[in-house]
Coordinates of C-alpha atoms in Angstrom, one line a residue:
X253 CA 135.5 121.3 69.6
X254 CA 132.3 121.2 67.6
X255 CA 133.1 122.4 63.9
X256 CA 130.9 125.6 62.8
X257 CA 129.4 123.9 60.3
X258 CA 128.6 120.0 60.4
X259 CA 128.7 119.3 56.7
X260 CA 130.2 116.5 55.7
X261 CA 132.6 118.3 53.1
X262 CA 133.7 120.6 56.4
X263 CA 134.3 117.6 58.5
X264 CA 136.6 116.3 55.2
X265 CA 138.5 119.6 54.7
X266 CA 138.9 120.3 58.0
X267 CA 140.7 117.2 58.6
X268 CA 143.0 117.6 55.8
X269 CA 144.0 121.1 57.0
X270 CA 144.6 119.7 60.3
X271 CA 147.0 117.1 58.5
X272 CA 148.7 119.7 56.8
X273 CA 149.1 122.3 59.5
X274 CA 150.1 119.3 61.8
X275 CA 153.8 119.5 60.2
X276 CA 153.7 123.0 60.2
X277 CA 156.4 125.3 62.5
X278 CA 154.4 127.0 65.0
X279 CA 154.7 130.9 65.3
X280 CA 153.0 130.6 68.8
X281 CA 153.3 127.3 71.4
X282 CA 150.0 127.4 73.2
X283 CA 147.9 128.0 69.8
X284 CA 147.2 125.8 66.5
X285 CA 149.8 126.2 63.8
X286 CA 147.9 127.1 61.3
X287 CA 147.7 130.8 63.1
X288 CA 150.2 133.3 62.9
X289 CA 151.5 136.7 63.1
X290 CA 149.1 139.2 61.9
X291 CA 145.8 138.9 60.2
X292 CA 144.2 135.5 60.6
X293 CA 141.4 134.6 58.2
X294 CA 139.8 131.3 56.8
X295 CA 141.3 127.8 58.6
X296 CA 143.5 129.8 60.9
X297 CA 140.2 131.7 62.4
X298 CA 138.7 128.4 62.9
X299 CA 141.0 126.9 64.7
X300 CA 141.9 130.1 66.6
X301 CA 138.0 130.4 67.9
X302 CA 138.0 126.8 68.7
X303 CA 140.7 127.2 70.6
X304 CA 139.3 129.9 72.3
X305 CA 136.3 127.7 73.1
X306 CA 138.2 124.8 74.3
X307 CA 140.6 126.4 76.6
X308 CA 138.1 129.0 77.6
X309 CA 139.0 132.1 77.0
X310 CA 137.7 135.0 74.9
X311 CA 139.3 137.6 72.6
X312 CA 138.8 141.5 73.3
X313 CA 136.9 142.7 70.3
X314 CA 137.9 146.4 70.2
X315 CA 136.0 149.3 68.2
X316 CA 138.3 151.8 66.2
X317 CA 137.9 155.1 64.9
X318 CA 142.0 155.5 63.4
X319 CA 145.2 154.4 63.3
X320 CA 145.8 155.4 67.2
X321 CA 143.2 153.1 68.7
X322 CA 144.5 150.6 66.2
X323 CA 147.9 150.7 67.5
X324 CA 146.6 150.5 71.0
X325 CA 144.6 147.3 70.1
X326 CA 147.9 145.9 69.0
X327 CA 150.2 147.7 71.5
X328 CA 147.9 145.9 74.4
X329 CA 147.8 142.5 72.9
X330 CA 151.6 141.8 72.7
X331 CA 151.7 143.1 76.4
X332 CA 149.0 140.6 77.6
X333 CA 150.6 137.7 75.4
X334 CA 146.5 136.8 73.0
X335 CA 144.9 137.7 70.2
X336 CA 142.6 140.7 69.4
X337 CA 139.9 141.6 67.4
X338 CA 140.2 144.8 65.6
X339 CA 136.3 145.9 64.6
X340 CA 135.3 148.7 62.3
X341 CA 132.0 150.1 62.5
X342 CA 130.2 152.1 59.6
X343 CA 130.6 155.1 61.3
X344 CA 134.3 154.4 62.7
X345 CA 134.8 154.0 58.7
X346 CA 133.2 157.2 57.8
X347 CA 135.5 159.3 60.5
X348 CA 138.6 157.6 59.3
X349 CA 138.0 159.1 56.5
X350 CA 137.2 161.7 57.0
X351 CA 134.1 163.4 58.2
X352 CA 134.2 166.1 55.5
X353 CA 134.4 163.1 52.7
X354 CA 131.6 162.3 50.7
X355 CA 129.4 159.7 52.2
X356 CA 127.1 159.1 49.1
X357 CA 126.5 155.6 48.8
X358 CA 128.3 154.7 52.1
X359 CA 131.4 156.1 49.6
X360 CA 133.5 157.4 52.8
X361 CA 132.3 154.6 55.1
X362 CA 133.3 151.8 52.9
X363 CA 137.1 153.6 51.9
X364 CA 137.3 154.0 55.5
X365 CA 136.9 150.8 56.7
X366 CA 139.6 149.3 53.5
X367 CA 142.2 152.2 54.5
X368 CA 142.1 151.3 58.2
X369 CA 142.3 147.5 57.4
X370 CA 145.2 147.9 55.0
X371 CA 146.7 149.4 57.9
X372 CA 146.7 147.0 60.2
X373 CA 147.6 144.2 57.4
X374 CA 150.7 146.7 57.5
X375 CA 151.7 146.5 60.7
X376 CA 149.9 144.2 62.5
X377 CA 152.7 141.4 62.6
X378 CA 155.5 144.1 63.9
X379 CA 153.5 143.4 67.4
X380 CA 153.8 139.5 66.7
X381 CA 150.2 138.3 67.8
X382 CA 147.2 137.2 65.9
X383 CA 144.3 139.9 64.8
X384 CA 141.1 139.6 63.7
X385 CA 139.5 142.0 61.6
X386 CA 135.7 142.3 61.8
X387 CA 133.2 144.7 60.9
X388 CA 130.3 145.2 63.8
X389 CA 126.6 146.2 63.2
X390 CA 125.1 146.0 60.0
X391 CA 121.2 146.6 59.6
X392 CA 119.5 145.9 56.8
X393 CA 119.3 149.1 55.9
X394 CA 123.1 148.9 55.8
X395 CA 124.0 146.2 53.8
X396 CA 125.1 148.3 50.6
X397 CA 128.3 149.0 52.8
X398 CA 129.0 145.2 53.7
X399 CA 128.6 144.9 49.7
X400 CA 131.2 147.4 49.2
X401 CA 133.6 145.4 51.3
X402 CA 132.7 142.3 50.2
X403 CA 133.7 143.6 46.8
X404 CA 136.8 145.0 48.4
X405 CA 137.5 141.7 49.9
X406 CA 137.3 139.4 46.5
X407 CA 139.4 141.5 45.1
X408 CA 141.9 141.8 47.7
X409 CA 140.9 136.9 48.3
X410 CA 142.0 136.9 44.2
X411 CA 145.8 138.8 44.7
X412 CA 146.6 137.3 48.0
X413 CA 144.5 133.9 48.3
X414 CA 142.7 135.2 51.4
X415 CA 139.9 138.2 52.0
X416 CA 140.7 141.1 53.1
X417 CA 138.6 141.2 56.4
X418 CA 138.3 138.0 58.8
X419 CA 135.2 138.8 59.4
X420 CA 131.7 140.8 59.1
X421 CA 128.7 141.0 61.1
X422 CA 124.9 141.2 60.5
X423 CA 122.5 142.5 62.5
X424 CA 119.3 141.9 61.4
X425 CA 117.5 141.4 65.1
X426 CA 114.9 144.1 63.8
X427 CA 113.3 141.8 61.2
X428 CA 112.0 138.6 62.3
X429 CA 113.5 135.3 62.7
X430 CA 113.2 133.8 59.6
X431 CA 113.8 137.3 57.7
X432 CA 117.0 137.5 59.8
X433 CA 118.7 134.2 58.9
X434 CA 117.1 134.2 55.5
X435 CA 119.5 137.0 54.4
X436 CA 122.3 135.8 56.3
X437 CA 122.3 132.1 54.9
X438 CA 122.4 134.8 51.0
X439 CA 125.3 136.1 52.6
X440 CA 127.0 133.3 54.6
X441 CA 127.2 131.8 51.0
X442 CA 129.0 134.9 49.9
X443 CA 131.3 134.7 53.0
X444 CA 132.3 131.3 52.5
X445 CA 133.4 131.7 49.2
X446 CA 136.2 134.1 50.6
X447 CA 136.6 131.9 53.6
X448 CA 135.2 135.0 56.0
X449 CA 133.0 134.3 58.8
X450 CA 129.9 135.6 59.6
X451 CA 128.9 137.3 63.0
X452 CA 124.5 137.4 63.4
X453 CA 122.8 138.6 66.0
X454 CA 119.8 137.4 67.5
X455 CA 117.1 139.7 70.0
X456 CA 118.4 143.2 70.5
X457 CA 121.5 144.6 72.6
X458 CA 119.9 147.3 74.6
X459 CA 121.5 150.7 74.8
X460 CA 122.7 152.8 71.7
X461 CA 126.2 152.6 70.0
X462 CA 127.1 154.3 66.8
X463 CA 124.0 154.8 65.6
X464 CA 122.4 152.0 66.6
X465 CA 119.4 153.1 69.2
X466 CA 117.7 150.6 70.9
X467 CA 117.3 152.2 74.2
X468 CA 113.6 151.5 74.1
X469 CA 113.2 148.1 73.2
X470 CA 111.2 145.9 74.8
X471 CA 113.1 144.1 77.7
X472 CA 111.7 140.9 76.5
X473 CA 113.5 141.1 72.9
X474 CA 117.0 141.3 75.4
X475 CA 116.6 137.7 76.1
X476 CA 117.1 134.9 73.0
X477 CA 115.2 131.4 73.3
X478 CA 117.5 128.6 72.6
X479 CA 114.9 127.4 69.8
X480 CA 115.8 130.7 67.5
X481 CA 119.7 130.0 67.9
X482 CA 118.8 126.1 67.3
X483 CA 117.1 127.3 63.4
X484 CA 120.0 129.9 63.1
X485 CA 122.7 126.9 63.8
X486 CA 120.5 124.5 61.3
X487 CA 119.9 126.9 58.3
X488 CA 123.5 128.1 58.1
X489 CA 125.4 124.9 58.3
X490 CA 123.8 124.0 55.5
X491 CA 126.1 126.5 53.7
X492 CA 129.5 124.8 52.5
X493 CA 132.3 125.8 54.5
X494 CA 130.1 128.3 56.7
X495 CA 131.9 129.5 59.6
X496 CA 129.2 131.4 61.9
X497 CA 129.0 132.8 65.2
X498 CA 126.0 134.1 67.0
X499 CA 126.0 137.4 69.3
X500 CA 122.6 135.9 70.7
X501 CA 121.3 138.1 73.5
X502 CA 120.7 137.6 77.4
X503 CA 120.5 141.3 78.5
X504 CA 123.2 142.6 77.3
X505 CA 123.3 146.7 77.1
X506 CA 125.5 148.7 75.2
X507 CA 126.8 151.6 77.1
X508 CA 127.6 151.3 81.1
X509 CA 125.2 152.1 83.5
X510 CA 125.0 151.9 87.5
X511 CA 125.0 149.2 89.0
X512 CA 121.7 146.4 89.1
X513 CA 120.6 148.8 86.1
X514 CA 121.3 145.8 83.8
X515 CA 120.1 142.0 84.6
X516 CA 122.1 139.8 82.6
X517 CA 121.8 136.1 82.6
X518 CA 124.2 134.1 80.7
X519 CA 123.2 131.1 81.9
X520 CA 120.8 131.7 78.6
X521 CA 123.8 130.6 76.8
X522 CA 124.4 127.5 78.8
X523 CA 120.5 126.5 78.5
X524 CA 120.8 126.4 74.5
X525 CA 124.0 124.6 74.4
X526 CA 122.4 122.0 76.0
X527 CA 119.5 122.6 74.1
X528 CA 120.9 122.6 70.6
X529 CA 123.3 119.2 72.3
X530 CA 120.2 117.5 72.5
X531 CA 118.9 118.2 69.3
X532 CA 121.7 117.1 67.3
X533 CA 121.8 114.2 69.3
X534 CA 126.0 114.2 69.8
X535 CA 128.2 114.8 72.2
X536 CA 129.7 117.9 71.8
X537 CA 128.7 120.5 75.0
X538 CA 129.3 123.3 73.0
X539 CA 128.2 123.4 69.3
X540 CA 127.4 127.5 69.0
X541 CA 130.4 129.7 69.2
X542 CA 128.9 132.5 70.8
X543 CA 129.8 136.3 71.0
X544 CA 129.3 138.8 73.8
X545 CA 128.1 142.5 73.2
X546 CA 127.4 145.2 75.6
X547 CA 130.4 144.1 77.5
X548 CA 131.6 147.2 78.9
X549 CA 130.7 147.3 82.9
X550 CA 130.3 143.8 83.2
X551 CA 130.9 141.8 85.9
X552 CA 134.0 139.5 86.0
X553 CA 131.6 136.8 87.1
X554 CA 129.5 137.2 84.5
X555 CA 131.7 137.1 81.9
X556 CA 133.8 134.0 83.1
X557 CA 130.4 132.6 83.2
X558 CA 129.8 133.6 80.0
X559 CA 132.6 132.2 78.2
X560 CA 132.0 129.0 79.8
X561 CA 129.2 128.2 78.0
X562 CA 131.3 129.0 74.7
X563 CA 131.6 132.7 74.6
X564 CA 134.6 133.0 72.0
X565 CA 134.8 137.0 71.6
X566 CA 133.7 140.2 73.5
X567 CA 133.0 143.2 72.4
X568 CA 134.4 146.7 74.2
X569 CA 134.0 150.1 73.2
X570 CA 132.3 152.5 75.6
X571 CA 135.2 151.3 78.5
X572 CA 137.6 152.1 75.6
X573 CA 136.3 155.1 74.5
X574 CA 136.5 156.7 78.2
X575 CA 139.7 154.6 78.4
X576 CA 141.4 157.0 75.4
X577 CA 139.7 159.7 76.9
X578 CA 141.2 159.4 80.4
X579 CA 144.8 159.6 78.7
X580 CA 144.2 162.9 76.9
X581 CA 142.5 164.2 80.0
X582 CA 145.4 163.2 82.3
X583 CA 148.1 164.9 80.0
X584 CA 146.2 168.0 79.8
X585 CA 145.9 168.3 83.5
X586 CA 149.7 167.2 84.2
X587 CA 150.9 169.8 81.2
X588 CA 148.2 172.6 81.7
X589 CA 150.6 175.5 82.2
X590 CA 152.8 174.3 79.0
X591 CA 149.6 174.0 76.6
X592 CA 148.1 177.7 76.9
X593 CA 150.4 179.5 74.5
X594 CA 152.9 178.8 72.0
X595 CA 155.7 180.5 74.2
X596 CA 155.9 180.8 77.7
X597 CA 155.6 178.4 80.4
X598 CA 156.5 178.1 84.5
X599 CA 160.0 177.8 83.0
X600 CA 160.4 181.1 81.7
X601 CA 157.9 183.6 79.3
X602 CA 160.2 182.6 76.3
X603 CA 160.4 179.1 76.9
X604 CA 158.5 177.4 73.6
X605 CA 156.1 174.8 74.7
X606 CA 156.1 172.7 70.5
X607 CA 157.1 169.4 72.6
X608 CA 154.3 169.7 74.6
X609 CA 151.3 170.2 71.8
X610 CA 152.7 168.3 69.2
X611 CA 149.5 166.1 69.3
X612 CA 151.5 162.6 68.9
X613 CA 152.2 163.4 72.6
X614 CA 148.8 163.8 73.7
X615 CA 147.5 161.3 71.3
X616 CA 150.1 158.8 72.5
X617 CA 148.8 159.3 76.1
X618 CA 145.5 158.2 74.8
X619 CA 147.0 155.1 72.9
X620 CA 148.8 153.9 76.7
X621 CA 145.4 154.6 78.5
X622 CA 143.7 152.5 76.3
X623 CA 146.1 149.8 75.7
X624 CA 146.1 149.8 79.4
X625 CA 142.8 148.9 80.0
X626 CA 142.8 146.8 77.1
X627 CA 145.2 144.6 79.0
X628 CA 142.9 144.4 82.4
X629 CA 139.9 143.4 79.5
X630 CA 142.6 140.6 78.5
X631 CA 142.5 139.5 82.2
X632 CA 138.8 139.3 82.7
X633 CA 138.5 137.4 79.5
X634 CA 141.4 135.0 80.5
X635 CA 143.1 135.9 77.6
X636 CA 146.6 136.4 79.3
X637 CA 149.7 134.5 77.8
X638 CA 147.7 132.5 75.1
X639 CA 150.1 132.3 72.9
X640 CA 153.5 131.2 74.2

């Protein structure tokens, strides 16, 4: 697998950690030693993505709004036997929370996003599998909240030896190209300090997600030219131990709409792979690890397709959202008549009805319905018994 940044001090370092983790017991057959139960972050990451790349399969990148859809992330990952990506967004932050907190500065956003990854670092190897934890859209605009976890996560890097987050993204696909990698490179050098990767996007996702509207973009901006992700790949691997990946566009949409609504062509992807092969002049078919957003309602095909040309990661929220949804819905409906009054049900008018609202029940019928289609995401992404 190609290494995410060709430096010759990556190339060094990465062989020695090889050497090292070579000896090491491994938690999980099928996967790299170096990655373990729980949080993975820094080495572990790397080789966990490349072996993603290499084996071809990609890891569910799930958005969270509390501890529930955290658990299901978890719950559905040691049923499908991979890893999963746990993502925060800057409003997922802000509702857990609390909406009624005060947001000045991104105040609530930022505590947010630290509570609920604490959390998981909690609890996360009680389910045994690997978990990423990644941030998702950032705008310029935004970036005064990825500086309040990147403050959160050198404090957390100088108590434990590794940052609190795997992970953050950028999205600066509204400014231009070189505006865009210009201020990653700033902050890819900040990353790599704390061994954290950095996710940038280049075009636009269509659709709108958490605040992020670009339902009236112009198609063309939906499609990425292999030449952009070429001067992305250049300027960042110029940064020491930079680990990057690219959510680079070929008409993805977030949202799901009916179908032949959305025309997406991943064969994009394959075209600058063998674009970027042929500029480096080596022989590696897959240099970029690439990233997949707007997955929700995509084809099987297109996503196999996808991750053949070094997809590592998708991202799901809109098939999760109605996913959680369903499970509420569907315990209302089978325990209607036991959730209209405190006492009195079909069994009798004094029969109480507490085990029936106490919302852990209904919340935990959310939890299976997601984890549940969390597990059929698993399959589409070939991400089935990875690990063991």
């Amino acid at each position: 697998a190609a290494a995410f940044a060709p430096t010759a001090s990556f190339g060094v370092n990465s062989a020695l950690k090889m050497s090292e983790t070579a000896t090491e017991e491994k938690a999980f057959a099928k996967l790299p030693a170096s990655v373990k139960p729980g949080v993975v972050t820094g080495e572990a990451l790397r080789d966990l993505l490349s072996d993603a790349k290499a084996k071809g399969y990609a890891i569910p990148g799930v958005n969270i709004v509390g501890t529930n859809s955290i658990n299901s992330c978890m719950e559905a990952a040691a049923k499908y036997g991979g890893p999963i990506m746990v993502t925060f967004s800057k409003g997922g932050g802000q509702f857990i929370a609390g909406k009624a907190a005060d947001n000045t500065d991104d105040a609530a956003s930022i505590a947010g996003c630290i509570a609920g990854a604490l959390h998981v670092r909690q609890v996360a190897k009680l389910y045994n599998v690997p978990v990423v934890l990644h941030t998702d859209h950032c705008q310029k605009a935004w970036l005064p909240w990825i500086d309040g976890l990147l403050a959160a996560g050198k404090e957390y890097y100088e108590q434990h030896g590794e940052p609190l987050f795997s992970s953050h993204m950028l999205d600066l696909s509204e400014e231009s190209l070189e505006e865009n990698i210009g201020i990653c490179k700033e902050y890819m050098a900040k990353f790599a300090e704390l061994d954290m990767l950095l996710e940038f996007e280049l075009g636009v996702t269509g659709g709108e997600e958490d605040g992020v509207d670009n339902t009236d973009v112009d198609s063309s901006r939906l499609y990425t030219q292999p030449e952009e992700v070429f001067y992305a790949y250049k300027e960042l691997s110029e940064i020491p131990n930079a680990m990057f990946t690219c959510a680079a566009s070929f008409g993805n949409v977030h949202g799901v709409y009916a179908p032949g609504n959305v025309d997406l062509q991943p064969v994009i992807l394959h075209n600058t792979q063998t674009y970027i092969k042929e500029q480096l002049g080596n022989d590696i078919d897959k240099n970029m690890f690439f990233v997949f957003h707007g997955g929700s309602g995509s084809s099987v095909d297109d996503i196999r397709y996808a991750i053949e040309a070094g997809v590592v990661k998708m991202n799901i929220d809109t098939d999760t959202q109605w996913a959680y949804w369903d499970g509420l819905r569907a315990y209302e409906a089978k325990y209607h008549d036991y959730l209209q009054a405190q006492i009195g049900n079909p069994d009798g008018d004094d029969k109480p009805n507490k085990k029936y609202y106490d919302p852990r029940m209904s919340l935990r019928a959310g939890e299976e319905s997601m984890a549940a289609r969390l597990v059929q995401a698993a399959e589409d992404l070939n991400c089935v018994n990875v690990l063991n």
